[in-house]
Tab-separated table of C-alpha atoms and ligand atoms in Angstrom:
chain	number	residue	atom	x	y	z
O	1	MET	CA	145.522	182.541	32.910
O	2	ILE	CA	143.775	180.709	35.876
O	3	SER	CA	146.145	179.862	38.595
O	4	MET	CA	146.041	177.340	41.572
O	5	THR	CA	149.060	176.909	43.781
O	6	PHE	CA	149.780	174.006	46.063
O	7	ILE	CA	151.380	174.732	49.580
O	8	GLY	CA	152.375	172.073	52.075
O	9	ALA	CA	150.000	173.307	54.766
O	10	GLN	CA	152.177	171.368	57.618
O	11	THR	CA	156.032	170.654	57.666
O	12	GLY	CA	156.474	169.177	54.285
O	13	ASP	CA	155.982	165.738	52.633
O	14	GLU	CA	152.411	166.163	52.730
O	15	GLY	CA	151.797	164.634	49.377
O	16	LYS	CA	151.900	167.937	47.158
O	17	GLY	CA	153.755	166.312	44.333
O	18	VAL	CA	151.496	163.854	43.501
O	19	ARG	CA	148.184	165.906	43.948
O	20	VAL	CA	149.923	168.855	41.624
O	21	ALA	CA	150.622	165.811	39.021
O	22	TYR	CA	146.922	165.029	39.319
O	23	TYR	CA	145.595	168.249	38.857
O	24	VAL	CA	148.031	169.110	36.161
O	25	LYS	CA	146.743	165.848	34.497
O	26	GLY	CA	143.050	166.965	34.752
O	27	ALA	CA	143.998	170.372	33.338
O	28	VAL	CA	145.666	169.205	30.399
O	29	LYS	CA	142.785	166.806	29.824
O	30	GLU	CA	140.019	169.301	30.029
O	31	LEU	CA	141.840	171.845	27.845
O	32	ASN	CA	142.380	169.071	25.221
O	33	GLU	CA	138.448	168.552	25.557
O	34	LEU	CA	137.649	172.275	25.198
O	35	TYR	CA	140.449	173.167	22.464
O	36	GLY	CA	141.266	170.040	20.733
O	37	GLU	CA	144.868	168.567	21.084
O	38	SER	CA	147.711	170.890	20.645
O	39	THR	CA	151.541	170.212	20.418
O	40	GLU	CA	152.074	173.567	22.452
O	41	PRO	CA	151.664	173.160	25.883
O	42	ARG	CA	148.718	174.937	27.732
O	43	VAL	CA	149.612	174.176	31.387
O	44	LEU	CA	152.522	175.895	33.267
O	45	THR	CA	153.911	174.118	36.355
O	46	LEU	CA	156.143	176.566	38.443
O	47	ARG	CA	158.451	175.606	41.294
O	48	TRP	CA	158.987	179.154	42.926
O	49	GLN	CA	161.425	178.206	46.030
O	50	GLY	CA	163.701	175.620	47.607
O	51	GLY	CA	166.071	173.508	45.702
O	52	ALA	CA	167.677	170.003	45.582
O	53	ASN	CA	166.492	169.655	49.168
O	54	ALA	CA	162.820	168.653	47.927
O	55	GLY	CA	161.568	165.240	47.442
O	56	HIS	CA	158.310	164.749	45.631
O	57	THR	CA	157.222	161.005	45.097
O	58	VAL	CA	154.798	160.346	42.376
O	59	VAL	CA	153.680	157.013	41.314
O	60	LEU	CA	152.423	156.789	37.552
O	61	ASN	CA	151.347	153.809	35.805
O	62	GLU	CA	153.051	151.892	38.474
O	63	ARG	CA	156.272	153.368	38.326
O	64	LYS	CA	157.763	155.363	41.106
O	65	TYR	CA	159.425	158.796	40.380
O	66	ALA	CA	161.204	160.867	43.197
O	67	LEU	CA	161.577	164.217	41.906
O	68	HIS	CA	163.743	166.720	43.729
O	69	GLN	CA	164.216	169.808	41.622
O	70	LEU	CA	161.863	169.375	38.556
O	71	PRO	CA	158.378	170.365	39.012
O	72	CYS	CA	156.230	167.195	39.054
O	73	GLY	CA	154.131	168.462	35.806
O	74	ILE	CA	157.075	167.159	33.835
O	75	LEU	CA	155.681	163.736	34.070
O	76	ILE	CA	152.524	164.933	32.289
O	77	PRO	CA	152.715	165.478	28.335
O	78	GLY	CA	151.237	168.750	27.546
O	79	THR	CA	153.083	170.857	30.251
O	80	TYR	CA	155.575	173.396	30.348
O	81	ASN	CA	157.668	173.436	33.710
O	82	LEU	CA	159.539	176.005	35.079
O	83	MET	CA	162.234	176.447	37.837
O	84	GLY	CA	161.305	179.719	38.829
O	85	GLU	CA	163.231	182.714	39.811
O	86	GLY	CA	163.183	181.954	43.781
O	87	VAL	CA	164.684	178.418	43.469
O	88	TYR	CA	168.143	177.309	44.412
O	89	PHE	CA	169.413	175.638	41.300
O	90	ASN	CA	171.772	172.688	41.419
O	91	PRO	CA	173.359	171.908	37.950
O	92	ARG	CA	174.956	168.559	38.830
O	93	LYS	CA	171.787	167.143	40.739
O	94	ALA	CA	169.375	168.387	38.068
O	95	SER	CA	171.447	167.030	35.152
O	96	GLU	CA	171.159	163.618	36.807
O	97	GLU	CA	167.658	164.321	37.439
O	98	ILE	CA	166.941	164.674	33.939
O	99	LYS	CA	168.983	162.134	32.616
O	100	SER	CA	167.374	159.673	34.958
O	101	LEU	CA	163.731	160.669	34.191
O	102	ARG	CA	164.613	160.522	30.401
O	103	SER	CA	165.943	157.063	30.952
O	104	CYS	CA	162.403	156.417	31.881
O	105	GLY	CA	160.876	157.699	28.860
O	106	ILE	CA	160.234	161.083	30.051
O	107	ALA	CA	160.654	163.570	27.229
O	108	ILE	CA	162.548	166.738	28.533
O	109	ASP	CA	163.783	169.637	26.484
O	110	SER	CA	163.512	173.457	26.050
O	111	LYS	CA	159.937	172.599	24.601
O	112	ASN	CA	158.616	171.418	28.119
O	113	PHE	CA	161.070	172.633	30.495
O	114	GLY	CA	163.004	175.896	31.550
O	115	ILE	CA	165.000	177.572	34.347
O	116	ALA	CA	164.845	181.205	35.129
O	117	SER	CA	167.714	182.849	34.143
O	118	ASN	CA	168.129	184.587	37.562
O	119	ALA	CA	167.671	181.689	39.540
O	120	HIS	CA	170.725	181.343	42.155
O	121	MET	CA	173.082	178.372	41.849
O	122	THR	CA	173.625	175.646	44.300
O	123	LEU	CA	177.469	174.982	43.581
O	124	ASP	CA	179.960	172.590	45.209
O	125	TYR	CA	181.383	174.705	47.684
O	126	HIS	CA	177.763	175.546	48.957
O	127	ILE	CA	177.417	171.766	49.748
O	128	ASP	CA	180.924	171.575	51.435
O	129	MET	CA	179.974	174.655	53.472
O	130	ASP	CA	176.604	172.825	54.423
O	131	LYS	CA	178.511	169.807	55.620
O	132	GLU	CA	181.201	171.736	57.422
O	133	ASP	CA	178.291	173.866	59.108
O	134	SER	CA	176.345	170.789	60.340
O	135	LYS	CA	179.514	169.001	61.776
O	136	GLY	CA	179.241	168.314	65.313
O	137	GLN	CA	175.479	169.707	65.756
O	138	THR	CA	172.636	167.399	66.765
O	139	GLY	CA	169.071	168.036	65.786
O	140	HIS	CA	170.140	170.208	62.829
O	141	THR	CA	167.710	170.614	59.883
O	142	SER	CA	169.859	170.640	57.071
O	143	THR	CA	169.442	167.891	54.399
O	144	GLY	CA	172.998	168.690	53.434
O	145	SER	CA	172.066	170.002	49.906
O	146	GLY	CA	173.625	173.300	50.228
O	147	ILE	CA	170.546	175.312	50.457
O	148	LYS	CA	171.357	177.546	53.331
O	149	PRO	CA	174.763	178.619	52.099
O	150	THR	CA	173.363	179.560	48.653
O	151	ALA	CA	170.706	181.546	50.514
O	152	ILE	CA	173.219	183.538	52.446
O	153	ASP	CA	175.196	184.143	49.211
O	154	LYS	CA	171.792	185.479	47.314
O	155	GLN	CA	171.204	187.650	50.257
O	156	ALA	CA	174.832	188.574	50.905
O	157	ARG	CA	174.926	189.235	46.925
O	158	THR	CA	177.827	187.100	46.267
O	159	GLY	CA	175.578	184.516	44.695
O	160	ILE	CA	175.920	183.324	41.039
O	161	ARG	CA	172.750	183.296	38.825
O	162	PHE	CA	172.164	180.630	36.198
O	163	GLU	CA	172.654	182.984	33.110
O	164	GLU	CA	175.937	183.832	34.479
O	165	PHE	CA	176.851	180.178	35.336
O	166	LEU	CA	176.046	179.454	31.559
O	167	ASP	CA	178.678	181.673	30.375
O	168	GLU	CA	182.077	180.885	31.198
O	169	LYS	CA	183.600	184.150	31.196
O	170	GLU	CA	181.023	185.748	33.365
O	171	PHE	CA	180.850	182.646	35.820
O	172	ILE	CA	184.726	183.216	36.342
O	173	GLU	CA	184.285	186.934	37.161
O	174	ALA	CA	181.181	186.164	39.414
O	175	LEU	CA	183.580	183.407	41.084
O	176	LYS	CA	186.270	186.168	41.788
O	177	MET	CA	183.858	188.420	43.316
O	178	ARG	CA	182.415	185.720	45.492
O	179	PHE	CA	186.252	184.374	46.621
O	180	PRO	CA	188.477	187.553	46.141
O	181	ASN	CA	191.487	185.705	47.670
O	182	GLY	CA	191.177	182.501	45.328
O	183	MET	CA	188.949	179.318	45.544
O	184	PRO	CA	189.294	177.065	48.354
O	185	ASN	CA	190.896	174.579	46.199
O	186	GLY	CA	192.440	175.194	42.634
O	187	THR	CA	191.851	178.148	40.372
O	188	TYR	CA	188.950	179.772	39.206
O	189	LYS	CA	189.213	178.544	35.972
O	190	HIS	CA	189.612	174.884	37.329
O	191	PHE	CA	186.460	175.222	39.190
O	192	ALA	CA	184.337	176.583	36.181
O	193	ASP	CA	185.713	173.885	33.901
O	194	SER	CA	184.429	171.155	36.482
O	195	TYR	CA	181.094	172.596	35.418
O	196	ALA	CA	181.759	172.485	31.530
O	197	ILE	CA	179.370	169.273	30.874
O	198	GLU	CA	176.672	170.641	33.039
O	199	ARG	CA	176.841	174.229	31.202
O	200	GLU	CA	176.556	172.361	27.897
O	201	PHE	CA	173.725	169.970	28.823
O	202	LEU	CA	171.907	172.818	30.256
O	203	SER	CA	172.490	175.558	28.093
O	204	LYS	CA	169.174	175.720	26.120
O	205	LEU	CA	167.030	176.082	29.077
O	206	SER	CA	167.603	179.351	30.482
O	207	VAL	CA	164.480	181.613	30.081
O	208	LEU	CA	163.126	184.728	31.452
O	209	GLN	CA	160.264	184.256	33.796
O	210	THR	CA	158.435	187.161	32.754
O	211	ASP	CA	158.506	185.531	29.242
O	212	VAL	CA	157.082	182.443	30.571
O	213	MET	CA	154.434	184.076	32.519
O	214	CYS	CA	153.172	186.290	29.646
O	215	PRO	CA	149.330	186.068	30.224
O	216	LYS	CA	148.619	184.760	26.635
O	217	ARG	CA	150.886	181.972	26.736
O	218	PHE	CA	149.187	179.403	28.963
O	219	ASN	CA	145.785	178.690	30.079
O	220	VAL	CA	146.326	177.259	33.570
O	221	LEU	CA	149.269	177.767	36.007
O	222	ILE	CA	149.701	175.232	38.748
O	223	GLY	CA	152.241	176.302	41.333
O	224	GLU	CA	153.983	173.489	43.200
O	225	GLY	CA	155.437	174.288	46.896
O	226	ALA	CA	158.249	172.320	48.036
O	227	GLN	CA	158.627	171.826	51.836
O	228	GLY	CA	155.611	173.456	53.866
O	229	PHE	CA	154.239	176.318	55.907
O	230	GLN	CA	156.069	175.574	59.183
O	231	LEU	CA	159.466	175.484	57.399
O	232	ASP	CA	158.932	178.987	55.929
O	233	VAL	CA	162.001	180.886	57.048
O	234	ASP	CA	159.621	183.902	58.003
O	235	ARG	CA	156.445	182.328	59.214
O	236	GLY	CA	157.595	179.052	60.274
O	237	LEU	CA	159.093	177.399	63.478
O	238	TYR	CA	162.349	179.438	63.246
O	239	PRO	CA	165.195	178.459	63.257
O	240	GLY	CA	163.996	175.025	62.642
O	241	VAL	CA	163.216	176.098	59.113
O	242	THR	CA	164.272	176.196	55.563
O	243	SER	CA	166.232	179.108	53.722
O	244	SER	CA	163.119	179.905	51.418
O	245	ASN	CA	159.516	180.886	51.505
O	246	PRO	CA	157.313	177.564	50.966
O	247	SER	CA	154.009	179.580	52.224
O	248	ILE	CA	154.517	182.458	49.866
O	249	PRO	CA	154.203	181.803	46.170
O	250	SER	CA	155.949	184.655	44.372
O	251	PHE	CA	153.165	185.237	41.684
O	252	LYS	CA	149.638	185.785	41.491
O	253	THR	CA	147.385	182.870	42.381
O	254	ASP	CA	143.655	182.695	42.192
O	255	ILE	CA	143.052	179.363	44.314
O	256	VAL	CA	145.623	178.547	47.089
O	257	VAL	CA	145.175	174.888	47.933
O	258	GLY	CA	146.593	173.765	51.317
O	259	THR	CA	147.885	169.982	51.313
O	260	VAL	CA	147.070	168.569	54.385
O	261	LYS	CA	147.942	165.028	55.599
O	262	MET	CA	145.709	163.632	57.836
O	263	TYR	CA	148.491	163.533	60.656
O	264	GLU	CA	151.765	165.459	61.179
O	265	SER	CA	155.043	164.103	59.733
O	266	SER	CA	158.252	165.805	60.197
O	267	VAL	CA	162.069	165.111	59.115
O	268	GLY	CA	164.870	166.722	60.945
O	269	GLY	CA	165.039	168.188	64.473
O	270	GLY	CA	165.335	171.535	65.473
O	271	ARG	CA	161.850	172.683	66.203
O	272	PRO	CA	159.270	171.865	68.542
O	273	PHE	CA	156.532	169.113	67.903
O	274	VAL	CA	153.628	169.298	69.568
O	275	GLY	CA	151.602	166.083	69.842
O	276	ARG	CA	154.065	163.774	68.611
O	277	MET	CA	152.906	160.251	69.022
O	278	ASN	CA	154.159	157.967	71.476
O	279	GLU	CA	157.471	156.107	70.419
O	280	SER	CA	156.141	152.819	70.105
O	281	LEU	CA	153.190	153.547	68.005
O	282	GLU	CA	155.335	156.101	66.011
O	283	ASP	CA	158.016	153.243	65.339
O	284	SER	CA	155.295	150.627	64.320
O	285	LEU	CA	153.441	153.099	62.002
O	286	ARG	CA	156.748	154.753	60.427
O	287	ASN	CA	157.707	151.434	59.038
O	288	ASP	CA	153.905	150.567	57.627
O	289	TRP	CA	153.612	153.957	56.377
O	290	LYS	CA	157.224	154.217	54.821
O	291	GLU	CA	157.670	157.632	56.456
O	292	PHE	CA	161.280	158.115	55.603
O	293	GLY	CA	162.436	161.432	53.945
O	294	THR	CA	162.541	161.000	49.986
O	295	THR	CA	165.640	163.140	49.556
O	296	THR	CA	167.704	162.348	52.879
O	297	GLY	CA	166.302	158.577	53.698
O	298	LYS	CA	165.813	160.131	57.298
O	299	PRO	CA	163.181	158.424	59.641
O	300	ARG	CA	160.257	161.087	59.787
O	301	SER	CA	158.801	161.935	63.267
O	302	LEU	CA	155.003	161.303	63.435
O	303	GLY	CA	152.002	163.190	65.462
O	304	TRP	CA	148.478	164.100	65.419
O	305	LEU	CA	147.135	166.582	63.012
O	306	ASP	CA	147.418	169.883	64.650
O	307	ILE	CA	144.392	172.379	64.041
O	308	VAL	CA	146.106	175.167	65.731
O	309	ALA	CA	149.049	175.040	63.239
O	310	LEU	CA	146.753	174.204	60.449
O	311	LYS	CA	144.435	177.435	60.820
O	312	HIS	CA	147.549	179.559	61.087
O	313	ALA	CA	148.572	178.305	57.863
O	314	ILE	CA	145.266	178.792	56.496
O	315	ASP	CA	145.141	182.380	57.521
O	316	SER	CA	148.843	183.361	56.816
O	317	SER	CA	149.065	181.773	53.343
O	318	GLU	CA	145.254	182.773	52.265
O	319	ILE	CA	144.557	179.180	51.838
O	320	ASN	CA	141.227	178.933	50.018
O	321	VAL	CA	140.376	174.980	50.011
O	322	LEU	CA	142.085	171.936	51.104
O	323	VAL	CA	143.253	168.513	49.687
O	324	GLY	CA	143.688	165.958	52.118
O	325	THR	CA	146.213	163.125	51.975
O	326	CYS	CA	146.938	159.870	53.477
O	327	GLY	CA	143.518	159.385	55.309
O	328	ASP	CA	143.676	155.579	54.244
O	329	ARG	CA	146.905	155.238	56.210
O	330	LEU	CA	144.979	155.957	59.282
O	331	GLU	CA	142.892	152.530	58.631
O	332	GLN	CA	146.123	151.067	60.454
O	333	LEU	CA	144.975	152.576	63.755
O	334	ALA	CA	141.533	150.592	63.564
O	335	LYS	CA	143.745	147.511	63.308
O	336	ARG	CA	145.654	148.576	66.352
O	337	GLY	CA	142.574	149.485	68.144
O	338	GLU	CA	143.780	153.105	68.484
O	339	LYS	CA	141.679	156.243	68.227
O	340	VAL	CA	142.538	158.816	65.648
O	341	LYS	CA	143.316	162.352	67.316
O	342	LEU	CA	143.176	165.886	66.633
O	343	ILE	CA	145.032	168.668	68.462
O	344	VAL	CA	142.287	171.157	68.853
O	345	ALA	CA	144.415	173.351	71.369
O	346	TYR	CA	147.560	173.666	73.362
O	347	ASP	CA	147.744	173.694	76.997
O	348	ILE	CA	150.664	176.206	77.834
O	349	ASP	CA	151.313	176.441	81.755
O	350	GLY	CA	147.734	175.496	82.600
O	351	LYS	CA	146.305	178.087	79.851
O	352	LYS	CA	144.326	176.676	76.788
O	353	ILE	CA	145.446	178.352	73.472
O	354	ASP	CA	143.484	177.575	70.364
O	355	ARG	CA	144.849	180.065	68.056
O	356	TRP	CA	148.257	180.847	67.115
O	357	ASP	CA	149.907	183.539	69.271
O	358	LYS	CA	152.526	185.980	68.842
O	359	SER	CA	154.490	184.396	71.871
O	360	PHE	CA	155.095	181.331	69.615
O	361	HIS	CA	157.725	183.285	67.921
O	362	LYS	CA	159.901	182.731	70.922
O	363	ARG	CA	161.696	179.789	69.952
O	364	SER	CA	161.293	178.024	73.514
O	365	LYS	CA	157.540	178.589	73.843
O	366	LEU	CA	156.082	175.746	71.906
O	367	TYR	CA	158.470	173.089	73.722
O	368	ASN	CA	156.477	173.784	76.671
O	369	ALA	CA	152.925	173.163	74.856
O	370	LYS	CA	151.103	170.151	75.483
O	371	PRO	CA	148.357	168.912	73.007
O	372	VAL	CA	144.595	169.048	73.761
O	373	PHE	CA	143.111	166.564	71.850
O	374	GLU	CA	139.805	165.622	70.484
O	375	GLU	CA	139.629	161.735	69.924
O	376	PHE	CA	137.498	160.030	66.853
O	377	ASP	CA	136.784	156.575	66.212
O	378	ALA	CA	139.289	155.182	63.732
O	379	TRP	CA	137.944	153.865	60.450
O	380	GLN	CA	138.640	150.437	59.154
O	381	LYS	CA	138.314	151.693	55.598
O	382	PHE	CA	138.576	155.240	54.295
O	383	PHE	CA	135.628	154.999	52.033
O	384	ASP	CA	132.427	152.993	52.005
O	385	GLU	CA	132.356	150.015	50.104
O	386	ASP	CA	131.438	151.532	46.369
O	387	ARG	CA	133.857	154.307	46.802
O	388	GLN	CA	131.370	156.741	46.297
O	389	LYS	CA	131.904	158.606	49.681
O	390	LEU	CA	134.059	158.505	52.998
O	391	SER	CA	133.329	156.236	55.406
O	392	GLN	CA	131.249	157.401	58.306
O	393	ASN	CA	134.130	157.428	60.597
O	394	ALA	CA	136.234	159.354	58.276
O	395	GLN	CA	133.872	161.704	57.213
O	396	ARG	CA	133.481	162.743	60.941
O	397	PHE	CA	136.815	163.458	61.295
O	398	VAL	CA	137.001	165.366	58.024
O	399	ASP	CA	133.750	167.319	58.957
O	400	ARG	CA	135.600	168.347	62.089
O	401	ILE	CA	138.649	169.701	60.637
O	402	GLN	CA	136.417	171.648	58.178
O	403	GLU	CA	134.376	173.094	61.049
O	404	LEU	CA	137.291	173.861	63.041
O	405	THR	CA	139.232	175.627	60.043
O	406	ASP	CA	136.248	176.893	58.223
O	407	THR	CA	137.846	175.759	55.008
O	408	GLU	CA	136.671	172.777	52.889
O	409	PHE	CA	138.326	169.894	51.291
O	410	ILE	CA	138.001	169.753	47.586
O	411	ALA	CA	139.714	166.232	47.357
O	412	HIS	CA	141.153	163.289	49.372
O	413	GLY	CA	144.120	161.412	48.323
O	414	TYR	CA	143.848	157.590	49.216
O	415	GLY	CA	147.227	156.363	47.911
O	416	PRO	CA	150.499	157.084	46.397
O	417	GLY	CA	149.163	157.058	42.806
O	418	ILE	CA	148.497	160.075	40.500
O	419	ASP	CA	144.876	158.881	40.155
O	420	ASP	CA	144.327	157.802	43.707
O	421	VAL	CA	142.336	160.619	44.559
O	422	PHE	CA	138.678	160.981	45.616
O	423	ASP	CA	137.633	164.152	43.867
O	424	LEU	CA	134.830	166.079	45.240
O	425	ASP	CA	134.708	168.230	42.264
O	426	THR	CA	134.028	171.205	44.007
O	427	TYR	CA	136.696	173.483	42.751
O	428	THR	CA	136.159	175.960	39.906
O	429	LYS	CA	136.255	174.296	36.685
O	430	LEU	CA	138.151	175.788	33.496
O	431	ASP	CA	135.221	176.875	31.534
A	1	GDP	P1	155.862	166.196	49.073
A	1	GDP	O1	156.964	166.582	49.593
A	1	GDP	O2	154.727	167.056	49.765
A	1	GDP	O3	155.432	165.830	47.543
A	1	GDP	O4	155.373	164.592	49.771
A	1	GDP	P2	156.604	163.568	49.479
A	1	GDP	O5	156.067	162.703	48.057
A	1	GDP	O6	157.755	163.758	49.844
A	1	GDP	O7	155.966	162.484	50.508
A	1	GDP	C1	154.525	161.863	50.548
A	1	GDP	C2	154.560	160.670	50.505
A	1	GDP	O8	153.274	159.964	50.928
A	1	GDP	C3	155.191	159.792	49.230
A	1	GDP	O9	155.748	158.802	49.578
A	1	GDP	C4	153.706	159.615	48.645
A	1	GDP	O10	153.785	158.713	47.629
A	1	GDP	C5	152.693	159.309	49.688
A	1	GDP	N1	151.434	159.791	49.433
A	1	GDP	C6	151.006	160.807	48.819
A	1	GDP	N2	149.788	160.915	49.076
A	1	GDP	C7	149.242	159.606	49.609
A	1	GDP	C8	148.003	159.244	50.076
A	1	GDP	O11	146.903	159.864	49.873
A	1	GDP	N3	147.952	158.044	50.519
A	1	GDP	C9	149.120	157.157	50.586
A	1	GDP	N4	148.922	156.145	51.200
A	1	GDP	N5	150.242	157.846	50.430
A	1	GDP	C10	150.389	158.903	49.785
A	2	MG	MG1	158.937	165.523	50.102
């Protein structure tokens, strides 16, 4: 099985979902050409972390899909899609998502979708705890999806796994261990009963991940990260992170693809943002670029592409190649007479630092960092006229990123559509 995993190389919302869908579609097509059409899926798409806090927007056949928990491969016939053992699974939200996708004509059943039997459940009380937790806080990073309380329960060994959730008796026993003094509202049975519809709806979808990962079952595995490197609970800008490891796939992966937006965007506060744009430019670009969270609708903060942080993501996550996104959006800068900027170093107390440093793990350190920029002429058009290559100014910018990171781009997204990709065809083909 060949495996290729997409990691968000920044702070999330880099456009992973739509690029995953593009490569999934390409893999299905190539395999069909090689071996003929098949009713059995040959491509596996796997989400390994995060939960209903993710939001991936994919435009397919002019229809916009916002996926939260299900892997984006679900949109492509010929794939099997797994919510892996590291995800936090919200059964109410997932049931809604499945119904909504089905109403758009997407087939979803046990032939193309599974949930790892040991995935941890996000339940109503986790969401209540999340709300309670963020009350009165400013600049908190939570999407209010119950992720942090789910993660706490998992690590405290008071969590509940999918296979237990599906079995009413086991579910009640697990609830008793979680709440030895009784449920916060109502009885254990009452709480378990409130999930009867979801239990029935999801009952056929539980799978043992090891069975799915059996090497002979699929030809291609495409891993789909949620959030991004800087939100990784271990490697990211702690404590402004999420409670999982977006930067560490939990399975073997041959090619690690860093998805890179040509600028920075960040939703939620609680973490330093070196090289944030000035407010008026940020406000005007945000509206044009529709930079609002897919899940929360919160306005995203915008800044210039940060090479210091990107190099660190590449080194830590052993990223082999890059896929660029949203280079087309920077055309707006030329219209405004602005330059495109790249952060090549940080100036901290007069000292220039161009590599990630252990001192950045002190939470206050990067609040003092000033960006050191290189400036580039903006491009009127991301491509030349016949769309055969990037325009000269765009290519200069891309070349410099490649030079500074010593990592190549294999493709550039230029729109929200699944096929809005300039594919350089440089990645290892399946044959
Ligand atoms: P994800 O969380 O990494 O999957 O990214 P999101 O889907 O949350 O956010 C990325 C946004 O940018 C979505 O609205 C996409 O439709 C859009 N998008 C992705 N790639 C491109 C691109 O290359 N150009 C443009 N203009 N939009 C893009
Ligand atoms: Mg997103």
